[in-house]
């Protein structure tokens, strides 16, 4: 039994040979090259990452600060997900020109739309700087001193690395601070919207299909990076030219078959694969149920409002998409963790570690004692949990309504003693307040219902005793925030002072926010949370180092932290439950099967119907004459991988990653190769929509297409 647990531990933590799990550092990919080639890859690690030559990494960008994109032409054209570009598509949309609903296609370069604030970041190179970052740290260094030394060293290293260049540098910790890598980046700020399918394609299936398989969503959008005359980053200018990347992806029309090797190259956001049973239990059985229940309330009211009119649907679309994404993911995560008995599984691993640590201590190897790590972690999680749950309620209940979000801004103004800063924030608030009443004239009833119900839910759970005698309806109705012009009148002649702050804090909404915030975020609770977190981070650094010592011959992958990674696996279906098998690809036939003209998320446009009826798929059909839409594979992905290129054995683009299967969303904490699947848009469907549906063949002609 002990041997079984040890093998289970090694497998589940991806300490060795499980090819499907892992998010690998490109710089160190030589360690994985043999395994990848054995799995079917026909290129080398240097083809993927090479500091001296143009390589596949030069075709990858970090899209803003949360998605990935990939260059598909020598003219700076790149692809990402529709949901990644969603806010920029929305920002250009009006009722008269509703690009979100009807799509947008720039037929000339002049029609491409600037996106202020959007960035595209290319990794120039990365470097292991562990020794430099940890210089001056000894085993006797306190945690506070260690943090100070690390921050000071990082500032010096990044300053020196970018001196005399237009590059930017960032250093990130890996393995909880056991290792550090520096990333030298080139950041482009002139990024323009080129194309996006209508929402009935780009978001087909909506929140109902989100995280699910089979999937039929054409989840892509197109942008172009512009640069100055020297091909360097520059602020938006009509004189800028399309950026010429060092590398762009060849696009394969060959498609995929079950068993094919694939790899995903992108910027995964956050995973926590090495955490203990305490964190797994906290996430699955304590935090997630709170978040899900409170978001249920918000989604119910917003979706009802969206059904009232097309204008309402447009106004609430982004809100609902943002809220529902986590809401559904957390449900799948909890289901997966409990199905795997994740807490019990982690405890078994910890028992194995503790036994190893006791033996290690008895042998006095290097005099390092790992035996106290897990007991101390457990103690600090106990201290963390009570505050964590209270803050979860605060974030999901107190901050659920726009009413409280706006009250928060007024509360912040009341804290300002510097009048010039206060006036700046007042001007911003008044501008936003005017837009709020213009855009959400009928929003009051919806927002009031959300405000009342979420606060009542929190109160019943015992986390808001200050509401014992409160009349939430009156608080809402009596605040100046619900009366157009009242805030403007209040701030007329306002000067930052104790007297002014007292008047502002007397508003019922601001007063309630003050009470709620003061109750949940006391100095004692902040101190307790901070101390517990610092201790957990310190102990996890020791715990992970211990696991590496326990399994010295294993190849550990670091947790995701929004740095460029490679994940690899195979196209493969799966069995989500008894008697059911999901094949690994979907087709346009499935869109027609799901069609429902009475449900917005399942409306099929006449143009797509026309192409389907004629089977007019051009060169984008598969060998069976079907129009492929999406496929699944065993690549280990997470948030941030949205928009990542999915590549075949030759490094050619075959898809765009956009989601994970609901049954495997626990992969941020626990990976199960039987259930964990990434979902990708088949590049052939993407090209079909651009070419045959939108008539934007000129964009496809920019690309390098191979069969």
XYZ file of C-alpha atoms in Angstrom:
707
model
C 0.000 0.000 0.000
C 2.847 2.397 0.853
C 4.435 1.754 -2.514
C 1.080 2.426 -4.216
C 0.730 5.777 -2.467
C 4.262 6.743 -3.466
C 3.622 5.961 -7.115
C 0.269 7.747 -6.985
C 1.938 10.788 -5.475
C 4.596 10.872 -8.161
C 2.034 10.560 -10.925
C -0.527 13.018 -9.653
C 2.059 15.710 -8.946
C 3.508 15.199 -12.440
C 6.914 14.603 -10.949
C 7.905 12.310 -13.764
C 6.585 10.821 -16.944
C 2.977 11.945 -17.411
C 3.214 13.806 -20.723
C -0.300 15.210 -20.555
C 0.278 17.202 -17.375
C 2.652 20.084 -17.062
C 3.276 23.673 -18.116
C 6.916 23.705 -19.104
C 9.398 26.586 -19.255
C 10.512 27.120 -22.899
C 14.109 27.904 -21.910
C 14.403 24.460 -20.279
C 12.438 22.509 -22.863
C 15.462 20.405 -23.814
C 14.643 18.342 -20.714
C 11.292 17.460 -22.318
C 12.476 17.168 -25.920
C 12.965 13.389 -25.942
C 9.576 12.770 -24.308
C 7.854 15.163 -26.716
C 9.461 13.555 -29.740
C 8.583 10.115 -28.443
C 4.983 11.356 -28.174
C 5.050 12.391 -31.832
C 6.664 15.843 -32.117
C 8.776 16.251 -35.273
C 10.527 19.518 -34.415
C 13.146 20.318 -31.785
C 13.151 22.293 -28.563
C 15.275 24.928 -30.339
C 12.579 25.373 -32.968
C 10.281 26.361 -30.123
C 12.684 28.534 -28.112
C 16.047 29.780 -29.325
C 17.713 32.868 -27.894
C 19.904 33.360 -30.983
C 17.458 32.769 -33.826
C 13.877 33.511 -34.753
C 11.702 30.719 -33.376
C 8.098 29.890 -32.528
C 8.178 31.954 -29.310
C 8.546 35.085 -31.483
C 5.109 34.404 -32.954
C 3.462 34.482 -29.500
C 2.187 37.554 -27.678
C 0.700 38.235 -24.284
C -2.618 39.892 -25.183
C -3.096 42.687 -22.650
C -2.592 41.039 -19.224
C -4.736 37.926 -19.354
C -4.830 36.186 -22.750
C -2.531 34.943 -25.493
C -2.353 35.760 -29.186
C -0.388 34.466 -32.186
C 0.919 36.156 -35.325
C -0.410 34.661 -38.540
C 1.113 37.031 -41.082
C 4.251 39.039 -41.732
C 2.132 42.188 -41.390
C 1.449 42.029 -37.657
C -1.933 40.293 -37.986
C -2.705 38.083 -35.011
C -5.476 35.877 -33.686
C -6.835 35.533 -30.186
C -10.198 34.539 -28.712
C -13.444 36.425 -29.236
C -13.898 36.502 -25.472
C -10.417 38.001 -25.059
C -11.214 40.794 -27.493
C -14.772 41.097 -26.168
C -14.392 44.373 -24.278
C -12.678 46.029 -27.245
C -15.354 44.827 -29.644
C -17.957 46.126 -27.194
C -16.192 49.487 -26.824
C -16.583 50.108 -30.557
C -20.212 48.922 -30.597
C -23.295 51.104 -30.531
C -26.940 50.363 -31.226
C -26.404 51.784 -34.730
C -23.109 49.928 -35.302
C -23.450 46.838 -33.153
C -20.238 44.983 -33.962
C -20.753 42.715 -30.974
C -23.989 41.360 -32.404
C -23.320 41.590 -36.126
C -19.557 41.250 -36.327
C -16.875 43.531 -37.700
C -14.479 43.134 -40.619
C -11.987 45.755 -41.744
C -11.864 45.520 -45.524
C -8.969 47.976 -45.676
C -6.166 48.922 -43.292
C -7.805 52.332 -42.860
C -10.907 50.654 -41.408
C -8.973 48.929 -38.624
C -10.054 50.359 -35.269
C -7.591 51.650 -32.625
C -7.912 50.103 -29.173
C -6.514 52.545 -26.584
C -5.003 50.788 -23.589
C -4.574 47.430 -25.351
C -1.048 45.993 -25.338
C 0.681 43.155 -27.167
C 3.824 41.874 -25.448
C 6.537 39.794 -27.100
C 9.062 37.854 -25.047
C 12.551 38.755 -26.240
C 14.365 36.346 -23.944
C 14.254 34.762 -20.504
C 17.046 34.022 -18.069
C 17.509 32.129 -14.805
C 18.515 34.799 -12.272
C 18.047 32.780 -9.091
C 21.557 33.323 -7.744
C 21.425 37.078 -8.359
C 17.979 37.458 -6.772
C 18.902 35.421 -3.689
C 22.300 37.054 -3.256
C 22.753 38.034 0.391
C 20.212 35.552 1.756
C 21.352 32.918 4.254
C 19.444 30.215 6.200
C 19.368 32.653 9.115
C 17.718 35.477 7.142
C 14.254 36.357 8.477
C 11.302 36.292 6.111
C 10.867 40.076 6.306
C 14.550 40.644 5.534
C 14.416 38.055 2.765
C 11.537 39.898 1.086
C 13.404 43.206 1.324
C 16.606 41.727 -0.105
C 14.762 39.991 -2.953
C 12.890 43.177 -3.920
C 16.081 45.238 -3.829
C 17.976 42.706 -5.939
C 15.151 42.433 -8.467
C 15.032 46.221 -8.913
C 18.770 46.334 -9.561
C 18.774 43.357 -11.943
C 15.867 44.611 -14.083
C 17.283 48.134 -14.263
C 20.630 46.853 -15.484
C 19.041 44.398 -17.943
C 17.033 47.089 -19.771
C 19.496 49.984 -19.574
C 19.757 51.738 -22.922
C 16.932 49.716 -24.505
C 13.196 50.113 -25.103
C 12.598 46.749 -23.468
C 10.871 46.094 -20.162
C 11.933 43.444 -17.663
C 10.040 41.478 -15.075
C 11.325 38.830 -12.663
C 8.957 36.183 -11.349
C 9.342 33.520 -8.652
C 8.942 29.835 -9.418
C 8.388 26.934 -7.040
C 7.304 29.404 -4.349
C 10.567 31.326 -4.541
C 13.032 28.474 -4.872
C 13.895 29.746 -8.354
C 13.596 33.057 -10.257
C 13.453 33.845 -13.970
C 13.772 37.210 -15.678
C 11.674 38.019 -18.741
C 12.817 40.731 -21.153
C 9.772 41.959 -23.070
C 8.896 44.246 -25.955
C 5.532 45.925 -25.376
C 3.479 47.284 -28.282
C 0.697 49.788 -27.587
C -0.716 50.528 -31.049
C -3.044 47.560 -31.477
C -6.089 47.737 -33.766
C -9.212 45.621 -34.171
C -9.307 43.942 -37.579
C -12.121 41.435 -37.404
C -14.607 39.650 -35.188
C -17.451 37.283 -36.009
C -20.984 38.062 -34.825
C -21.751 36.923 -31.296
C -23.997 34.185 -32.690
C -20.758 32.631 -33.934
C -18.064 33.994 -31.613
C -20.123 33.269 -28.504
C -22.449 30.567 -29.844
C -23.848 28.610 -26.919
C -23.175 31.495 -24.525
C -23.039 30.771 -20.820
C -24.974 27.514 -21.240
C -22.187 25.926 -23.283
C -19.342 27.640 -21.428
C -16.859 25.049 -20.089
C -18.820 22.275 -21.836
C -18.145 19.696 -24.550
C -19.165 19.226 -27.303
C -18.588 22.869 -28.164
C -19.524 24.797 -31.298
C -18.184 28.272 -30.587
C -16.244 30.252 -33.196
C -14.251 31.882 -30.411
C -11.810 34.120 -32.265
C -11.084 37.748 -33.050
C -8.362 39.421 -35.102
C -6.105 42.365 -34.329
C -3.049 43.957 -35.864
C 0.021 45.411 -34.182
C 1.440 48.643 -35.557
C 4.963 50.006 -35.034
C 7.058 53.017 -35.972
C 9.240 53.304 -39.071
C 11.958 51.273 -37.332
C 9.527 48.451 -36.440
C 9.687 49.458 -32.766
C 6.789 49.964 -30.326
C 5.150 53.387 -30.554
C 2.024 55.156 -29.374
C -0.879 55.235 -31.815
C -0.184 57.309 -34.914
C -1.611 57.373 -38.414
C 2.007 57.230 -39.588
C 2.668 53.872 -37.912
C 3.109 50.809 -40.114
C 2.032 47.186 -39.582
C 4.571 45.452 -37.355
C 6.776 42.832 -39.000
C 7.235 39.988 -36.488
C 10.375 37.862 -36.480
C 8.150 34.812 -36.903
C 4.570 34.010 -37.751
C 2.833 30.651 -37.772
C 2.253 28.526 -40.829
C -1.365 27.364 -40.812
C -2.155 23.725 -41.526
C -5.386 22.692 -43.247
C -4.638 19.014 -42.646
C -6.649 19.036 -39.421
C -6.497 16.599 -36.539
C -7.179 12.946 -35.905
C -7.585 11.174 -32.588
C -4.156 10.350 -31.186
C -2.358 13.230 -32.945
C 0.374 15.004 -31.005
C -0.426 18.631 -30.140
C 1.091 21.332 -28.007
C -0.168 24.627 -26.630
C 2.198 27.591 -26.447
C 0.922 30.490 -24.365
C 0.584 32.388 -21.115
C -1.280 30.276 -18.511
C -2.409 32.428 -15.579
C -2.482 30.581 -12.264
C -2.317 27.000 -11.057
C -1.741 25.619 -7.556
C -0.743 22.033 -8.132
C 1.504 21.659 -5.068
C -0.843 22.984 -2.375
C -1.847 20.816 0.560
C -5.190 19.288 1.514
C -6.001 22.430 3.526
C -6.102 24.604 0.396
C -7.953 22.006 -1.673
C -10.632 21.743 1.018
C -10.837 25.534 1.385
C -11.312 26.017 -2.351
C -13.705 23.176 -3.113
C -15.850 22.943 -0.011
C -15.781 26.411 1.549
C -15.003 29.255 -0.876
C -16.649 27.857 -4.002
C -20.133 27.210 -2.506
C -20.248 30.827 -1.259
C -19.195 32.268 -4.600
C -21.592 30.093 -6.572
C -24.641 30.893 -4.419
C -24.068 34.649 -4.465
C -23.417 34.741 -8.203
C -26.620 32.764 -8.731
C -28.470 35.799 -7.400
C -26.712 38.274 -9.675
C -27.062 36.153 -12.805
C -30.767 35.599 -12.182
C -31.509 39.319 -12.142
C -29.166 40.295 -14.964
C -30.474 37.602 -17.307
C -34.055 38.651 -16.631
C -33.091 42.219 -17.538
C -31.355 41.082 -20.741
C -34.559 39.476 -21.952
C -36.380 42.819 -21.891
C -34.783 44.328 -25.030
C -31.796 44.154 -27.420
C -30.393 47.319 -25.829
C -30.585 45.748 -22.375
C -28.892 42.625 -23.692
C -25.991 44.673 -25.026
C -25.640 46.621 -21.763
C -25.503 43.555 -19.544
C -23.645 41.178 -21.876
C -20.170 41.907 -20.568
C -21.303 41.824 -16.906
C -22.977 38.450 -17.314
C -20.050 36.952 -19.210
C -17.630 38.033 -16.495
C -19.768 36.788 -13.595
C -20.806 33.502 -15.209
C -17.314 32.416 -16.199
C -16.106 31.886 -12.641
C -19.536 30.759 -11.436
C -19.586 27.780 -13.771
C -15.889 26.985 -13.454
C -16.119 26.749 -9.655
C -19.004 24.281 -9.940
C -16.964 22.005 -12.184
C -13.875 22.399 -10.035
C -15.702 21.327 -6.878
C -17.357 18.418 -8.657
C -14.009 17.207 -10.025
C -12.156 17.535 -6.728
C -14.832 15.641 -4.839
C -15.060 12.978 -7.543
C -11.316 12.422 -7.253
C -11.519 12.565 -3.453
C -8.952 15.312 -3.769
C -8.721 16.179 -0.087
C -8.161 12.536 0.853
C -5.698 12.143 -2.008
C -3.657 15.116 -0.830
C -3.683 13.829 2.744
C -2.307 10.481 1.557
C 0.478 12.322 -0.259
C 1.201 14.350 2.869
C 1.386 11.178 4.957
C 3.996 9.852 2.534
C 5.946 13.105 2.720
C 5.819 13.139 6.516
C 7.131 9.588 6.687
C 9.944 10.468 4.292
C 10.730 13.638 6.308
C 11.033 11.617 9.542
C 13.487 9.239 7.872
C 15.382 12.142 6.345
C 15.709 13.773 9.780
C 16.929 10.553 11.416
C 19.617 10.189 8.793
C 20.648 13.818 9.497
C 21.188 14.450 5.804
C 22.458 18.033 5.586
C 20.810 18.587 8.981
C 17.631 19.873 7.253
C 14.373 19.203 9.087
C 11.193 18.955 6.967
C 9.097 17.296 9.681
C 7.497 20.512 10.948
C 6.414 21.883 7.568
C 3.014 20.205 7.218
C 1.899 20.740 10.856
C 2.808 24.421 10.562
C 0.996 24.728 7.254
C -2.129 23.242 8.804
C -1.970 25.661 11.738
C -1.602 28.677 9.447
C -4.467 27.549 7.207
C -6.681 27.439 10.275
C -5.760 31.065 10.996
C -6.268 32.039 7.361
C -9.618 30.346 6.748
C -11.888 32.354 9.040
C -10.741 35.653 7.547
C -10.675 34.243 4.020
C -14.317 33.200 4.171
C -15.370 36.563 5.567
C -13.576 38.349 2.742
C -15.118 35.956 0.219
C -18.525 37.062 1.445
C -17.452 40.707 1.277
C -16.240 40.417 -2.324
C -19.213 38.401 -3.557
C -21.983 40.036 -1.512
C -21.026 43.543 -0.395
C -19.426 44.277 -3.771
C -22.086 42.481 -5.825
C -24.175 45.538 -6.711
C -23.203 48.619 -8.668
C -24.754 50.530 -5.765
C -22.062 49.362 -3.361
C -19.332 49.639 -5.991
C -20.177 53.308 -6.426
C -20.486 53.775 -2.654
C -16.963 52.384 -2.367
C -15.671 55.154 -4.636
C -17.376 57.820 -2.529
C -15.974 56.228 0.620
C -12.477 56.483 -0.889
C -13.002 60.190 -1.618
C -14.091 60.738 1.981
C -10.730 59.344 3.151
C -8.738 61.917 1.163
C -7.264 64.879 2.973
C -5.467 66.205 -0.130
C -8.043 68.377 -1.909
C -6.385 68.229 -5.350
C -6.460 64.420 -5.291
C -10.029 64.476 -4.024
C -11.108 66.846 -6.809
C -9.487 64.610 -9.414
C -11.420 61.573 -8.149
C -14.641 63.611 -7.890
C -14.349 64.690 -11.534
C -13.813 61.073 -12.598
C -16.752 59.904 -10.519
C -19.111 62.607 -11.831
C -18.187 61.729 -15.404
C -18.843 58.048 -14.763
C -22.001 58.903 -12.824
C -23.421 60.795 -15.797
C -22.695 57.844 -18.058
C -24.186 55.454 -15.497
C -27.557 57.218 -15.505
C -27.463 57.526 -19.299
C -26.649 53.880 -19.949
C -28.579 52.297 -17.068
C -31.699 54.411 -16.769
C -33.791 51.299 -16.042
C -31.117 49.609 -13.955
C -32.257 50.692 -10.485
C -34.734 47.881 -9.858
C -32.263 45.220 -10.973
C -29.414 46.632 -8.923
C -31.607 47.151 -5.878
C -32.755 43.523 -5.956
C -29.138 42.323 -6.199
C -28.074 44.640 -3.371
C -30.853 43.504 -1.033
C -30.655 39.765 -1.757
C -26.869 39.420 -1.554
C -26.690 41.357 1.731
C -29.540 39.283 3.168
C -27.801 36.057 2.134
C -24.599 37.144 3.867
C -26.542 38.202 6.964
C -28.281 34.832 7.231
C -24.876 33.135 6.990
C -23.756 35.084 10.049
C -21.215 37.333 8.360
C -23.063 40.672 8.648
C -24.364 41.121 12.223
C -24.442 44.881 11.629
C -27.560 44.317 9.490
C -29.694 43.074 12.402
C -31.861 46.194 12.402
C -31.089 47.584 8.963
C -33.747 48.285 6.322
C -31.870 47.612 3.106
C -34.643 48.924 0.894
C -34.623 52.294 2.656
C -30.833 52.480 2.513
C -31.006 52.073 -1.244
C -33.881 54.468 -1.799
C -32.532 57.210 0.476
C -29.004 57.378 -0.956
C -28.071 60.191 -3.305
C -26.534 57.521 -5.553
C -30.001 56.548 -6.807
C -31.062 60.093 -7.715
C -29.795 61.674 -10.902
C -28.138 64.985 -10.168
C -27.959 64.468 -6.401
C -24.266 63.596 -6.355
C -23.404 66.562 -8.566
C -25.322 68.839 -6.199
C -23.552 67.379 -3.160
C -20.065 67.868 -4.581
C -20.667 71.435 -5.730
C -18.160 73.465 -3.722
C -16.806 70.347 -1.986
C -13.416 70.746 -0.305
C -11.551 67.884 1.331
C -11.854 68.280 5.067
C -12.966 66.366 8.128
C -16.315 68.169 8.054
C -16.900 67.355 4.358
C -15.886 63.731 4.865
C -18.360 63.418 7.735
C -21.198 64.648 5.497
C -20.211 62.269 2.713
C -20.022 59.331 5.118
C -23.527 60.177 6.319
C -25.055 59.094 3.015
C -26.854 55.769 3.694
C -24.925 53.881 0.997
C -21.522 55.243 1.985
C -22.336 54.684 5.640
C -23.238 51.041 4.994
C -20.087 50.470 2.995
C -18.081 52.052 5.812
C -19.715 49.773 8.395
C -19.275 46.631 6.260
C -15.681 47.423 5.367
C -14.757 48.376 8.925
C -16.278 45.130 10.219
C -14.593 42.824 7.706
C -11.242 44.554 7.312
C -10.225 45.377 10.869
C -6.483 45.829 11.525
C -6.550 42.593 13.509
C -8.081 40.593 10.654
C -5.699 42.141 8.133
C -2.748 41.278 10.340
C -4.012 37.731 10.874
C -4.522 37.180 7.147
C -1.193 38.742 6.168
C 0.781 36.777 8.740
C -0.893 33.488 7.823
C -0.311 34.080 4.102
C 3.320 35.002 4.609
C 3.849 31.894 6.688
C 2.076 29.699 4.137
C 4.210 31.083 1.288
C 7.374 30.535 3.318
C 6.351 27.020 4.312
C 5.286 26.115 0.764
C 8.746 27.117 -0.426
C 10.190 24.610 2.034
C 7.551 21.979 1.251
C 8.176 22.123 -2.509
C 11.927 22.009 -1.935
C 11.323 18.979 0.228
C 9.302 17.238 -2.480
C 12.083 17.904 -4.970
C 14.532 16.360 -2.515
C 12.171 13.434 -1.970
C 12.017 12.765 -5.731
C 15.447 13.889 -7.009
C 15.136 12.211 -10.428
C 11.788 13.804 -11.303
C 11.200 16.711 -13.667
C 8.974 19.170 -11.799
C 6.963 21.749 -13.724
C 6.348 25.073 -11.949
C 2.886 26.439 -11.264
C 1.530 28.811 -13.896
C 2.172 32.505 -13.229
C 1.329 34.250 -16.531
C 4.680 33.467 -18.100
C 5.214 31.738 -21.429
C 4.830 27.941 -21.207
C 4.511 24.840 -23.343
C 1.943 22.112 -22.586
C 1.728 18.997 -24.738
C -0.550 16.012 -25.177
C -2.772 14.315 -27.746
C -6.125 14.744 -29.427
C -8.331 12.419 -27.422
C -11.994 11.944 -26.560
C -13.176 10.928 -23.099
C -15.939 9.305 -21.107
C -17.515 11.866 -18.725
C -19.888 9.333 -17.168
C -20.990 5.740 -17.555
C -22.206 4.837 -21.012
C -21.224 8.156 -22.610
C -18.251 8.802 -24.898
C -17.315 12.204 -26.290
C -15.525 12.046 -29.628
C -12.676 14.548 -29.929
C -14.102 16.922 -32.537
C -17.328 18.770 -33.342
C -18.748 20.022 -36.649
C -21.120 22.558 -38.133
C -23.798 19.847 -38.039
C -23.851 20.279 -34.252
C -24.570 23.989 -34.586
C -27.622 23.237 -36.657
C -28.718 20.599 -34.145
C -28.466 23.116 -31.308
C -30.192 25.909 -33.205
C -33.097 27.544 -31.380
C -34.357 30.880 -32.756
C -36.110 31.587 -29.440
C -32.872 31.486 -27.436
C -30.355 34.246 -28.191
C -27.300 32.064 -27.585
C -28.483 29.481 -30.114
C -29.571 31.674 -33.001
C -27.924 30.719 -36.314
C -27.451 33.530 -38.828
C -29.016 33.227 -42.294
C -25.596 33.441 -43.962
C -24.272 30.464 -41.983
C -27.451 28.543 -42.864
C -26.902 29.308 -46.519
C -23.336 28.037 -46.490
C -24.365 24.941 -44.543
C -27.252 24.083 -46.863
C -25.000 24.385 -49.896
C -22.143 22.605 -48.100
C -20.069 25.492 -49.390
C -17.031 24.915 -47.172
C -14.331 25.516 -49.773
C -10.934 24.080 -48.875
C -11.753 24.053 -45.176
C -13.825 20.836 -45.002
C -12.321 17.658 -43.571
C -11.817 14.421 -45.516
C -15.427 13.409 -44.764
C -16.781 16.633 -46.230
C -17.713 17.963 -42.767
C -17.002 21.480 -41.545
C -14.952 20.987 -38.336
C -15.594 23.512 -35.573
C -13.640 22.489 -32.449
C -11.552 19.692 -30.966
C -10.301 18.543 -27.576
C -6.906 17.295 -26.412
C -5.107 16.374 -23.219
C -2.973 19.532 -23.030
C -2.756 21.055 -19.542
C -4.174 24.593 -19.764
C -5.742 27.233 -17.559
C -6.908 30.853 -17.658
C -4.482 32.980 -19.686
C -4.155 30.161 -22.218
C -7.246 31.643 -23.850
C -6.193 32.530 -27.382
C -3.069 30.338 -27.273
C -2.002 28.670 -30.511
C -2.535 24.921 -30.645
C 0.194 23.410 -32.810
C 0.758 20.091 -34.521
C 3.844 17.886 -34.545
C 5.503 20.213 -37.084
C 4.799 23.404 -35.134
C 2.031 24.495 -37.515
C -1.115 26.221 -36.303
C -4.125 23.882 -36.156
C -6.305 25.590 -33.552
C -6.878 28.349 -31.021
C -7.297 27.273 -27.402
C -10.371 28.789 -25.750
C -11.660 26.653 -22.872
C -11.492 23.487 -20.793
C -14.019 20.726 -20.344
C -16.181 21.289 -17.278
C -15.445 17.833 -15.868
C -11.733 18.692 -15.723
C -11.746 22.253 -14.374
C -10.130 21.048 -11.151
C -6.869 20.830 -13.146
C -5.582 24.015 -11.485
C -5.368 21.951 -8.293
C -5.533 18.302 -9.380
C -4.941 16.819 -12.829
C -6.867 13.774 -14.018
C -5.808 12.552 -17.489
C -9.116 10.756 -17.870
C -11.138 13.985 -17.678
C -8.880 16.998 -18.242
C -9.274 18.284 -21.794
C -8.515 21.640 -23.367
C -11.014 22.861 -25.968
C -9.737 24.481 -29.149
C -11.290 26.172 -32.135
C -10.309 24.291 -35.276
C -8.345 26.764 -37.394
C -10.266 25.590 -40.452
C -13.538 26.889 -38.988
C -11.825 30.181 -38.169
C -10.614 30.556 -41.768
C -13.986 29.429 -43.134
C -15.745 32.201 -41.203
C -13.223 34.840 -42.315
C -13.189 33.734 -45.941
C -16.532 32.187 -46.877
C -18.823 33.768 -44.261
C -17.434 37.299 -43.988
C -15.930 37.621 -47.457
C -12.665 38.874 -45.964
C -10.461 36.700 -48.165
C -7.806 39.423 -48.198
C -7.023 38.545 -44.566
C -6.567 34.855 -45.352
C -4.357 35.815 -48.292
C -1.942 37.433 -45.796
C -1.435 34.087 -44.090
C 0.880 31.207 -44.926
C -1.407 28.209 -45.566
C -0.047 24.662 -45.841
C -1.854 21.378 -46.346
